Tab-separated table of C-alpha atoms and ligand atoms in Angstrom:
chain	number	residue	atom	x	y	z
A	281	UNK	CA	130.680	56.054	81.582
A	282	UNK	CA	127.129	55.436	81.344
A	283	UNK	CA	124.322	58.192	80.567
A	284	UNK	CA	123.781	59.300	84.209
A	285	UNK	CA	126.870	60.195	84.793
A	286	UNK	CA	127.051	62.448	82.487
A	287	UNK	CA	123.909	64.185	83.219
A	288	UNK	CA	124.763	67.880	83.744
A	289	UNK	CA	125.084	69.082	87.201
A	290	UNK	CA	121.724	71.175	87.729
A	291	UNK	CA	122.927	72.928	91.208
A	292	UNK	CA	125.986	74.538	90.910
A	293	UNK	CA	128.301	75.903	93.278
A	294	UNK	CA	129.414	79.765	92.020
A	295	UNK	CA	132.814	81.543	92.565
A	296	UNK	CA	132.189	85.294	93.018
A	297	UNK	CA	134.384	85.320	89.391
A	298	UNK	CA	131.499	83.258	87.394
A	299	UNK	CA	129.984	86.816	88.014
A	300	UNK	CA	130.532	90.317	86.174
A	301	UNK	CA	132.095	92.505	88.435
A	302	UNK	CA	129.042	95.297	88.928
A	303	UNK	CA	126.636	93.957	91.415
A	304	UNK	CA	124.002	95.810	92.174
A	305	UNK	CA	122.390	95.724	95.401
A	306	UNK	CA	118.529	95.270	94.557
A	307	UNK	CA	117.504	95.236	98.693
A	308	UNK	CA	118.832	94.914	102.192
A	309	UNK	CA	116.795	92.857	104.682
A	310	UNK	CA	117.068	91.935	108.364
A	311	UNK	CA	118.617	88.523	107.433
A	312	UNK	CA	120.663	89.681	104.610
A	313	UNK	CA	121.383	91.281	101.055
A	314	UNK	CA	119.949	90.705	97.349
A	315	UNK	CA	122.354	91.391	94.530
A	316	UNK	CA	121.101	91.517	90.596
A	317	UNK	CA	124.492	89.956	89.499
A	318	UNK	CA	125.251	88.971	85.802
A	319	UNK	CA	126.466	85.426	85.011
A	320	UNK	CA	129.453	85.674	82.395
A	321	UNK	CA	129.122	82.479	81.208
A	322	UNK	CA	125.329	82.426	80.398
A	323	UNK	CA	124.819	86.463	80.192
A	324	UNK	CA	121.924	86.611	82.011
A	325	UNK	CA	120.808	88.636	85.154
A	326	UNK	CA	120.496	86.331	88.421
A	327	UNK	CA	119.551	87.157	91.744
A	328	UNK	CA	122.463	86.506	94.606
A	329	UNK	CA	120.361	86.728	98.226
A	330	UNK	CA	123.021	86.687	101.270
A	331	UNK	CA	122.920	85.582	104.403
A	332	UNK	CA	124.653	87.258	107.419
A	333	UNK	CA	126.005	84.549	108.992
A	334	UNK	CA	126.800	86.354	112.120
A	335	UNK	CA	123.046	87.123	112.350
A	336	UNK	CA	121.598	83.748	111.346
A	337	UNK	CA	124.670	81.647	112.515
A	338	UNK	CA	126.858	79.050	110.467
A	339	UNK	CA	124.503	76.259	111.295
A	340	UNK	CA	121.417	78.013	109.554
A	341	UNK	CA	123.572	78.250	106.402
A	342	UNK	CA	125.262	74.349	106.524
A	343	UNK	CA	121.347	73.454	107.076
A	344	UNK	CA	120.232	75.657	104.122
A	345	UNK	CA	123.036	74.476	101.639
A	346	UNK	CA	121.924	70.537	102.936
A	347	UNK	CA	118.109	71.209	102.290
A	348	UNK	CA	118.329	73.695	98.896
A	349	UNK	CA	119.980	71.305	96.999
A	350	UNK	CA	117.082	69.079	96.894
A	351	UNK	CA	114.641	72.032	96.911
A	352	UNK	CA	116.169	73.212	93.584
A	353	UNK	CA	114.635	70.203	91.950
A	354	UNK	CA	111.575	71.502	91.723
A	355	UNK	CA	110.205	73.164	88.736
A	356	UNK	CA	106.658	74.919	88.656
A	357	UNK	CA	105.461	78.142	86.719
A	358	UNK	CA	104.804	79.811	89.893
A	359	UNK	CA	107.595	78.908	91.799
A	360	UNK	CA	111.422	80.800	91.871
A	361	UNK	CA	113.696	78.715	89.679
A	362	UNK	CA	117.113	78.299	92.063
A	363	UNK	CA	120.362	77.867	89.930
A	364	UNK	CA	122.732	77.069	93.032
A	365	UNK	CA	124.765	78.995	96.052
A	366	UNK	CA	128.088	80.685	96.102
A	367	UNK	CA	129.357	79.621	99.307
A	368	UNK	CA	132.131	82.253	99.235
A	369	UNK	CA	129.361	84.725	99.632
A	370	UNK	CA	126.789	82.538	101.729
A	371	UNK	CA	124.337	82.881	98.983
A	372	UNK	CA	121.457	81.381	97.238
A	373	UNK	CA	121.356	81.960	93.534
A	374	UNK	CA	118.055	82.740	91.655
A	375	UNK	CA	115.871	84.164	88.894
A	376	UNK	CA	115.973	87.600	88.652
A	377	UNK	CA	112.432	88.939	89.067
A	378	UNK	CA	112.570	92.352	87.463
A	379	UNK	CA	109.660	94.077	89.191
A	380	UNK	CA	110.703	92.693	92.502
A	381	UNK	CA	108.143	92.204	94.954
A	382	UNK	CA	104.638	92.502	95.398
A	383	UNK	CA	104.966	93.770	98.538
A	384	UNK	CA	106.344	97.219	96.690
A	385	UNK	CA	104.544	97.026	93.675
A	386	UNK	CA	101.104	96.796	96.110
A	387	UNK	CA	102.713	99.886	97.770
A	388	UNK	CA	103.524	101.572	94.506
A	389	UNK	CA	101.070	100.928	91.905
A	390	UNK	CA	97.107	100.569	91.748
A	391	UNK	CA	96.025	97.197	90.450
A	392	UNK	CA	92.946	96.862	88.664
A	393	UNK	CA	90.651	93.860	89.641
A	394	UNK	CA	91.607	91.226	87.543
A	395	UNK	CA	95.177	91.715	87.927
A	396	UNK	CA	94.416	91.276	91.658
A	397	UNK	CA	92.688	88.104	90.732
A	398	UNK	CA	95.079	86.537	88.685
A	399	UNK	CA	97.693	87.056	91.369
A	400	UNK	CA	95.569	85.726	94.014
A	401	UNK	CA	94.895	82.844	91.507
A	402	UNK	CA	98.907	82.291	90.776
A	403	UNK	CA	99.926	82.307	94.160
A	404	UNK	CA	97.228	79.841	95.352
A	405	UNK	CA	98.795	77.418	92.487
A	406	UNK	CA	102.468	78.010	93.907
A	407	UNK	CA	101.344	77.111	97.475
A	408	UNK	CA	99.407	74.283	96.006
A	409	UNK	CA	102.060	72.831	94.082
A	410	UNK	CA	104.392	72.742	97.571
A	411	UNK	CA	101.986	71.390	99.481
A	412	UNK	CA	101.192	68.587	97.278
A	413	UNK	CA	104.809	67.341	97.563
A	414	UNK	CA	104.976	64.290	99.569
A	415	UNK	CA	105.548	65.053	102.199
A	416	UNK	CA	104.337	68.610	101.979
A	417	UNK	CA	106.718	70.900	101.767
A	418	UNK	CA	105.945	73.509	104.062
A	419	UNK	CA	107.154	77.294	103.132
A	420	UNK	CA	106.053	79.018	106.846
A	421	UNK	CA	106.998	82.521	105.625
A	422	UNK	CA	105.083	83.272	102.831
A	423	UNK	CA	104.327	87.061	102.720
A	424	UNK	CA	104.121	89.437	100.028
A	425	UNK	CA	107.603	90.274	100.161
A	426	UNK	CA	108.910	86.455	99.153
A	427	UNK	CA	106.048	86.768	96.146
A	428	UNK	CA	107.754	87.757	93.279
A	429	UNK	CA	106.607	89.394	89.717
A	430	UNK	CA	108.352	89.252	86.461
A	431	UNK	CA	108.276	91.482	83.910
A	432	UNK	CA	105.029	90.190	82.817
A	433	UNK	CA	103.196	90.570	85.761
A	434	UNK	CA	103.249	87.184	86.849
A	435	UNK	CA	103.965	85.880	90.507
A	436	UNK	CA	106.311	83.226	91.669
A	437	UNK	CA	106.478	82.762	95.100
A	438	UNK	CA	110.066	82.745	96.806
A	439	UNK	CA	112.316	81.982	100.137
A	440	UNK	CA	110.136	78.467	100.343
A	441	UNK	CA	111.217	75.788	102.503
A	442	UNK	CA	114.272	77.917	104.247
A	443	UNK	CA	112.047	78.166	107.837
A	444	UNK	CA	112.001	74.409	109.191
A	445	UNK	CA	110.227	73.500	112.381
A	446	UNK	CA	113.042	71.222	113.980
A	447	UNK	CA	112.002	68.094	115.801
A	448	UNK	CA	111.799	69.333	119.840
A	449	UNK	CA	112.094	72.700	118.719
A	450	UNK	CA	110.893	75.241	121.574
A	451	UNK	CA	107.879	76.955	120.290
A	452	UNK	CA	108.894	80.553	121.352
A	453	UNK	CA	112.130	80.408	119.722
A	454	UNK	CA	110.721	79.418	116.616
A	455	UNK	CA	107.886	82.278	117.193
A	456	UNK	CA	110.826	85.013	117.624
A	457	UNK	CA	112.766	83.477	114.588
A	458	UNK	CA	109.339	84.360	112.561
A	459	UNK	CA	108.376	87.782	114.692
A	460	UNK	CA	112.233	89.336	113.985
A	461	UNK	CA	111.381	88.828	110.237
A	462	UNK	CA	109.091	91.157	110.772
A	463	UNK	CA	106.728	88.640	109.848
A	464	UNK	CA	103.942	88.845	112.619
A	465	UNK	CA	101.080	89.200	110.705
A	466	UNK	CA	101.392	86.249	108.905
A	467	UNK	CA	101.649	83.977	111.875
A	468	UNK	CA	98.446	82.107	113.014
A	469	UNK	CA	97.219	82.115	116.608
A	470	UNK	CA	97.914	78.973	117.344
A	471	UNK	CA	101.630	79.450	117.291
A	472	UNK	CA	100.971	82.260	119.864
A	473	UNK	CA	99.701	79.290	122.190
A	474	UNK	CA	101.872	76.537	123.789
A	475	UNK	CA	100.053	73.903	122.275
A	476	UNK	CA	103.021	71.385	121.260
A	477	UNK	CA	101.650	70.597	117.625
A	478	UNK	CA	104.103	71.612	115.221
A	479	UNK	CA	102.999	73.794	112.417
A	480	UNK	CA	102.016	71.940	109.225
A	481	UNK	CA	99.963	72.750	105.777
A	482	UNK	CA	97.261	75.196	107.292
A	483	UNK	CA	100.155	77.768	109.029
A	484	UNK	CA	100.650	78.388	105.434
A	485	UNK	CA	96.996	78.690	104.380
A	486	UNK	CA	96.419	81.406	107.179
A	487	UNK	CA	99.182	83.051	105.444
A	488	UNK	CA	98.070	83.089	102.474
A	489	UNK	CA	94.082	84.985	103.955
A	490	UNK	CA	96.578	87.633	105.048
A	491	UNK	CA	98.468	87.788	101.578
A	492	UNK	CA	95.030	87.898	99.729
A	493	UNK	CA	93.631	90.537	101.639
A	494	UNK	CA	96.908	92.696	101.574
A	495	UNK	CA	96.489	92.016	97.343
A	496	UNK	CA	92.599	93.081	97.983
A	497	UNK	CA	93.161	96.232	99.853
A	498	UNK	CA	97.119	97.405	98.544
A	499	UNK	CA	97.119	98.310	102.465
A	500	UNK	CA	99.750	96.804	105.088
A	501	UNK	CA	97.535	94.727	107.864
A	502	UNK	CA	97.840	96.240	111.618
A	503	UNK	CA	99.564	99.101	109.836
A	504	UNK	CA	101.231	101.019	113.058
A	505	UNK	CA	100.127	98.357	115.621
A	506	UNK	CA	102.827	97.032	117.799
A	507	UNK	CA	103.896	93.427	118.133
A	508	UNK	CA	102.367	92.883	121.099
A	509	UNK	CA	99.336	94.431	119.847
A	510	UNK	CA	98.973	92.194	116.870
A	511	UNK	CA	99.904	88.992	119.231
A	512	UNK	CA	96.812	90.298	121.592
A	513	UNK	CA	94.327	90.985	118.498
A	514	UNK	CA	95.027	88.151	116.822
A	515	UNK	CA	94.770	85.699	119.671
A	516	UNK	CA	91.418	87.319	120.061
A	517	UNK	CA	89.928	86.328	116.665
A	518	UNK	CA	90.286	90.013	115.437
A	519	UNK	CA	91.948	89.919	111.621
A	520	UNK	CA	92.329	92.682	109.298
A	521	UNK	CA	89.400	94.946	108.663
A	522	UNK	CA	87.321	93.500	105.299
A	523	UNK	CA	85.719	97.416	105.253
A	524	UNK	CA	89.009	98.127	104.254
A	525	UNK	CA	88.282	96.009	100.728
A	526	UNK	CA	86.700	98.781	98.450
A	527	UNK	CA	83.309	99.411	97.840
A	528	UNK	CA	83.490	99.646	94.220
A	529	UNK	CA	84.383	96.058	93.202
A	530	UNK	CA	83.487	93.060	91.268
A	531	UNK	CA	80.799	91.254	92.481
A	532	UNK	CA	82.889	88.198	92.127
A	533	UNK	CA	84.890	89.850	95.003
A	534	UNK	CA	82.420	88.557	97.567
A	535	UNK	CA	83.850	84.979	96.873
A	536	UNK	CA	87.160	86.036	96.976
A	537	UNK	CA	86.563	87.484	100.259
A	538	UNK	CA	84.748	84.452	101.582
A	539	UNK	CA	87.885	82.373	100.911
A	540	UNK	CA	90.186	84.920	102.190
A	541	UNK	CA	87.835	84.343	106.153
A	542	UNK	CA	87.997	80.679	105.751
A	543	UNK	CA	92.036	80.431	105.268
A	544	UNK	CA	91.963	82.831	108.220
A	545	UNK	CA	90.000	81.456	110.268
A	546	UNK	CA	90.511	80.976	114.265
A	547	UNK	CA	89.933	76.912	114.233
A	548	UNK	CA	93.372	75.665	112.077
A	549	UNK	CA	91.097	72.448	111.138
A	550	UNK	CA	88.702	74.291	109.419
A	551	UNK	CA	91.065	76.043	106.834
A	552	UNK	CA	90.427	74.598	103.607
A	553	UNK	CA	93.749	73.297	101.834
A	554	UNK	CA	94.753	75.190	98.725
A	555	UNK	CA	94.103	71.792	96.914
A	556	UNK	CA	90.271	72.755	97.593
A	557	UNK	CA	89.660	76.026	96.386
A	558	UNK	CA	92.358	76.439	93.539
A	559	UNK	CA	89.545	75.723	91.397
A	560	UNK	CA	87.673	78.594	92.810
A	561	UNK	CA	90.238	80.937	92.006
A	562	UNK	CA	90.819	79.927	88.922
A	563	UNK	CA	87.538	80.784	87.976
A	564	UNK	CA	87.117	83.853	89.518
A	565	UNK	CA	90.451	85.019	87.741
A	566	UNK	CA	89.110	83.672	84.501
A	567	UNK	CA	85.291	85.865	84.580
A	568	UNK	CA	87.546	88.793	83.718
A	569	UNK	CA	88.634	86.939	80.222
A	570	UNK	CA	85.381	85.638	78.984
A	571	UNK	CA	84.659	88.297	76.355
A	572	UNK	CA	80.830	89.319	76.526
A	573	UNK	CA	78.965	92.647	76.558
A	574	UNK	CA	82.359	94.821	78.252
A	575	UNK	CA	83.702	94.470	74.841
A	576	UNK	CA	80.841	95.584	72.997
A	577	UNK	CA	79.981	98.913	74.078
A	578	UNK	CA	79.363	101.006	71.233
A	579	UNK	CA	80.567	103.820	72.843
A	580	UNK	CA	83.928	102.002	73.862
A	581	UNK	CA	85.525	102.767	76.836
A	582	UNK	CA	82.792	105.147	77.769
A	583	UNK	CA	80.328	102.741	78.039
A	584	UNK	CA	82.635	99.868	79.560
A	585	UNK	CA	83.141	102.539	82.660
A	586	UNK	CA	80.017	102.890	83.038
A	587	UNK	CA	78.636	98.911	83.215
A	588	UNK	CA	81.736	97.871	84.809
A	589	UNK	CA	83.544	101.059	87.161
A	590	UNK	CA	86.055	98.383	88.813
A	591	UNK	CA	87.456	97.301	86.017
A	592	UNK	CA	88.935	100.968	85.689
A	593	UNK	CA	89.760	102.265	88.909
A	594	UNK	CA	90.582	100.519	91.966
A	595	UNK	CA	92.474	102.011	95.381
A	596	UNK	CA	94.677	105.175	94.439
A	597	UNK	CA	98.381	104.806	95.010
A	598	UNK	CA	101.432	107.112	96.169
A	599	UNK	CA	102.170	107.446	92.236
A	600	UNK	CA	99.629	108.370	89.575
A	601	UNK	CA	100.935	105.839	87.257
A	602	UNK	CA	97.784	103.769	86.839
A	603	UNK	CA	98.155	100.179	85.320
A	604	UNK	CA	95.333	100.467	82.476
A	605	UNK	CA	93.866	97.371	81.468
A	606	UNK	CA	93.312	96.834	77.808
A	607	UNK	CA	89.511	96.647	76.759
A	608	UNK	CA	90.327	93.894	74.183
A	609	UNK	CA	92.372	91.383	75.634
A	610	UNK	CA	92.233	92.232	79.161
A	611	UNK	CA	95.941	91.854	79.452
A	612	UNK	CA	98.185	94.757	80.899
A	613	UNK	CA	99.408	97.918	79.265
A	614	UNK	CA	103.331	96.670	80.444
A	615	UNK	CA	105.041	100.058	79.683
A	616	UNK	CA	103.102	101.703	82.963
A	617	UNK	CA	104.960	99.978	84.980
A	618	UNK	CA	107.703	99.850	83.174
A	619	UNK	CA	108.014	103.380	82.659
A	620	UNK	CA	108.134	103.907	86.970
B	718	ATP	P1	112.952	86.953	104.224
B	718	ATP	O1	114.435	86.824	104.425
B	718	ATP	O2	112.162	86.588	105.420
B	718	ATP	O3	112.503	86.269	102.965
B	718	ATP	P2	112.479	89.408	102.788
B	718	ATP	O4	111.686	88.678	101.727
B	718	ATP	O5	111.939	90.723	103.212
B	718	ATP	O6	112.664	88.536	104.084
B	718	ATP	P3	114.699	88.996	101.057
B	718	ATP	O7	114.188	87.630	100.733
B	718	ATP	O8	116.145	89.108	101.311
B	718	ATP	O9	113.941	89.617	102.310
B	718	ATP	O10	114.289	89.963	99.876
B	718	ATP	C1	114.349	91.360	100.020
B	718	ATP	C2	113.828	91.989	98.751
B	718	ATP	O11	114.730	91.704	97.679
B	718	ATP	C3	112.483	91.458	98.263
B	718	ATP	O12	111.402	92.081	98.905
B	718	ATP	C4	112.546	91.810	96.790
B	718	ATP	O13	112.185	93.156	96.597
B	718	ATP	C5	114.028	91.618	96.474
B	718	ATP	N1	114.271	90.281	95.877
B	718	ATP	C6	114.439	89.118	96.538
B	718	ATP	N2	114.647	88.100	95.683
B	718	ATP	C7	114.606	88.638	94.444
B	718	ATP	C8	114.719	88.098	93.101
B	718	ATP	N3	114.889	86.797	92.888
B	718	ATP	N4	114.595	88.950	92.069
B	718	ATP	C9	114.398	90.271	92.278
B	718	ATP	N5	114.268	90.840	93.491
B	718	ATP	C10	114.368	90.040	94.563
B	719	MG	MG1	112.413	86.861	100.958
């Protein structure tokens, strides 16, 4: 036998039994359930996402299981790691991301600045990363709710690559597909239109405006519009409101913002690819590390207020669990959020 065929199997296919017994149901969804489960062997929390079959049909599943497998290959810091399906379940296995999404922690927590940054900056490196696959692998539903956050804070963007665009694939079905996700916001005019172009790397892009401003604001976008509504809007060039962004905020914010327009904007050719302004956003989330006069207040964190008021407060949550922000490293403090 030579070496390769004994390399280890990466993608494995799991019995319900390779699990403990105590699953506990982390979220219910339109398409399915997400389990934390334990694996005996390796005792270590995974996550088990199912898929109602009934709801997105035995085909959608054979399809899934034919394109995961190769989709599991891929390894990147800010993508989900996926360990394999249990097909006597119809699930995808996964990292467990302990503070689940960052669709609830936006909804549950205030995050100061550079937080915001840095997660702006982590999930423009995930969407990066995909799209420089060749060809580009496309995630078309990326939305706050399929970014992820470990217990360190850190994103890794999930669900990529499960939404295809099928050859001669009838544009409305593949716009209600999207829409009964719940997913309207994220979808870019042009898929409103009947132009026959299929969607490629800049549906994503347009996404990704909506994701940053979501991270920007901690509000929902066309928060109690209806579909229809949104469809009409968003045809018309309106997007959500920037006012919205608060006033007290880094100046840096401005360039933020300016990308945030550009990946939304109206004309698909004119989105930038991620490829282009990764470098931006990397350096916007790195201004809040460079240590300089915030750390030398005499008067500590008295003074820091003062100079620099949005690096302490930022939009007020439901909770009044505040994530503070440590003057010294600017890393942080992990027990307020673990203590929710
Ligand atoms: P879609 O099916 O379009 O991706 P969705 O993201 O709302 O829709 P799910 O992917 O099933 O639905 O996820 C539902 C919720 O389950 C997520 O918002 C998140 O809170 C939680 N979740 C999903 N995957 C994981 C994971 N790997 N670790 C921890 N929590 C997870
Ligand atoms: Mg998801």
């Amino acid at each position: 036998m030579d070496r390769l065929d004994r390399a280890p199997e990466q993608f494995r296919n799991f019995q319900k039994d390779d699990f403990e017994a105590d699953w506990i149901k982390v979220a219910k969804c339109k398409s399915g359930e997400v389990y934390q489960v334990k694996v005996k062997l390796w005792r270590e929390n995974c996550a088990l996402k199912t898929f109602d079959t009934t709801l997105c049909g035995n085909n959608f599943y054979r399809k899934i299981i034919e394109e995961v497998s190769s989709i599991a290959k891929l390894k990147f810091k800010y993508i989900i790691p996926i360990y394999g399906m249990c097909s006597e379940v119809t699930a995808l296995v996964m990292e467990y991301m302990s503070n689940g999404s960052l669709n609830n922690l936006l909804a549950s927590h205030s995050l100061m600045w550079p937080k915001k940054f840095q997660m702006i900056h982590e999930t423009s490196l995930g969407m990066n990363f995909l799209h420089s696959m060749k060809p580009p692998l496309l995630h078309l539903n990326l939305k706050t709710s399929n970014i992820l956050v470990d217990d360190h804070l850190h994103i890794k963007i999930s669900d990529f690559g499960l939404i295809h665009w099928e050859e001669g694939m009838n544009k409305t079905l593949f716009m209600e597909r999207l829409a009964a996700r719940g997913n309207i916001s994220y979808i870019p005019p042009e898929t409103f239109t009947h132009s026959p172009d299929p969607p490629g790397t800049t549906f994503d892009v347009y996404s990704f405006g909506i994701v940053m401003w979501e991270i920007l604001t901690q509000q929902k976008p066309y928060a109690g519009c209806s579909v229809t509504t949104v469809l009409l809007q968003v045809s018309q060039g309106k997007r959500p409101c920037v006012t919205m962004i608060p006033d007290q905020r880094p100046p840096e914010c401005e360039q933020m913002i300016s990308i945030m327009k550009q990946c939304w904007d109206d004309d698909h050719r004119k989105r930038p690819p991620f490829s282009d302004f990764v470098k931006q956003t990397e350096a916007l989330s790195e201004v809040f590390k460079v240590p300089g006069p915030i750390h030398s207040g005499k008067n500590g964190d008295a003074d820091q207020k003062a100079n620099y008021p949005w690096l302490f407060s930022s939009v007020k949550k439901i909770t009044n669990t505040e994530m503070s922000v440590s003057p010294s490293d600017g890393q942080y403090d992990k027990e307020a959020i673990l203590s929710m």
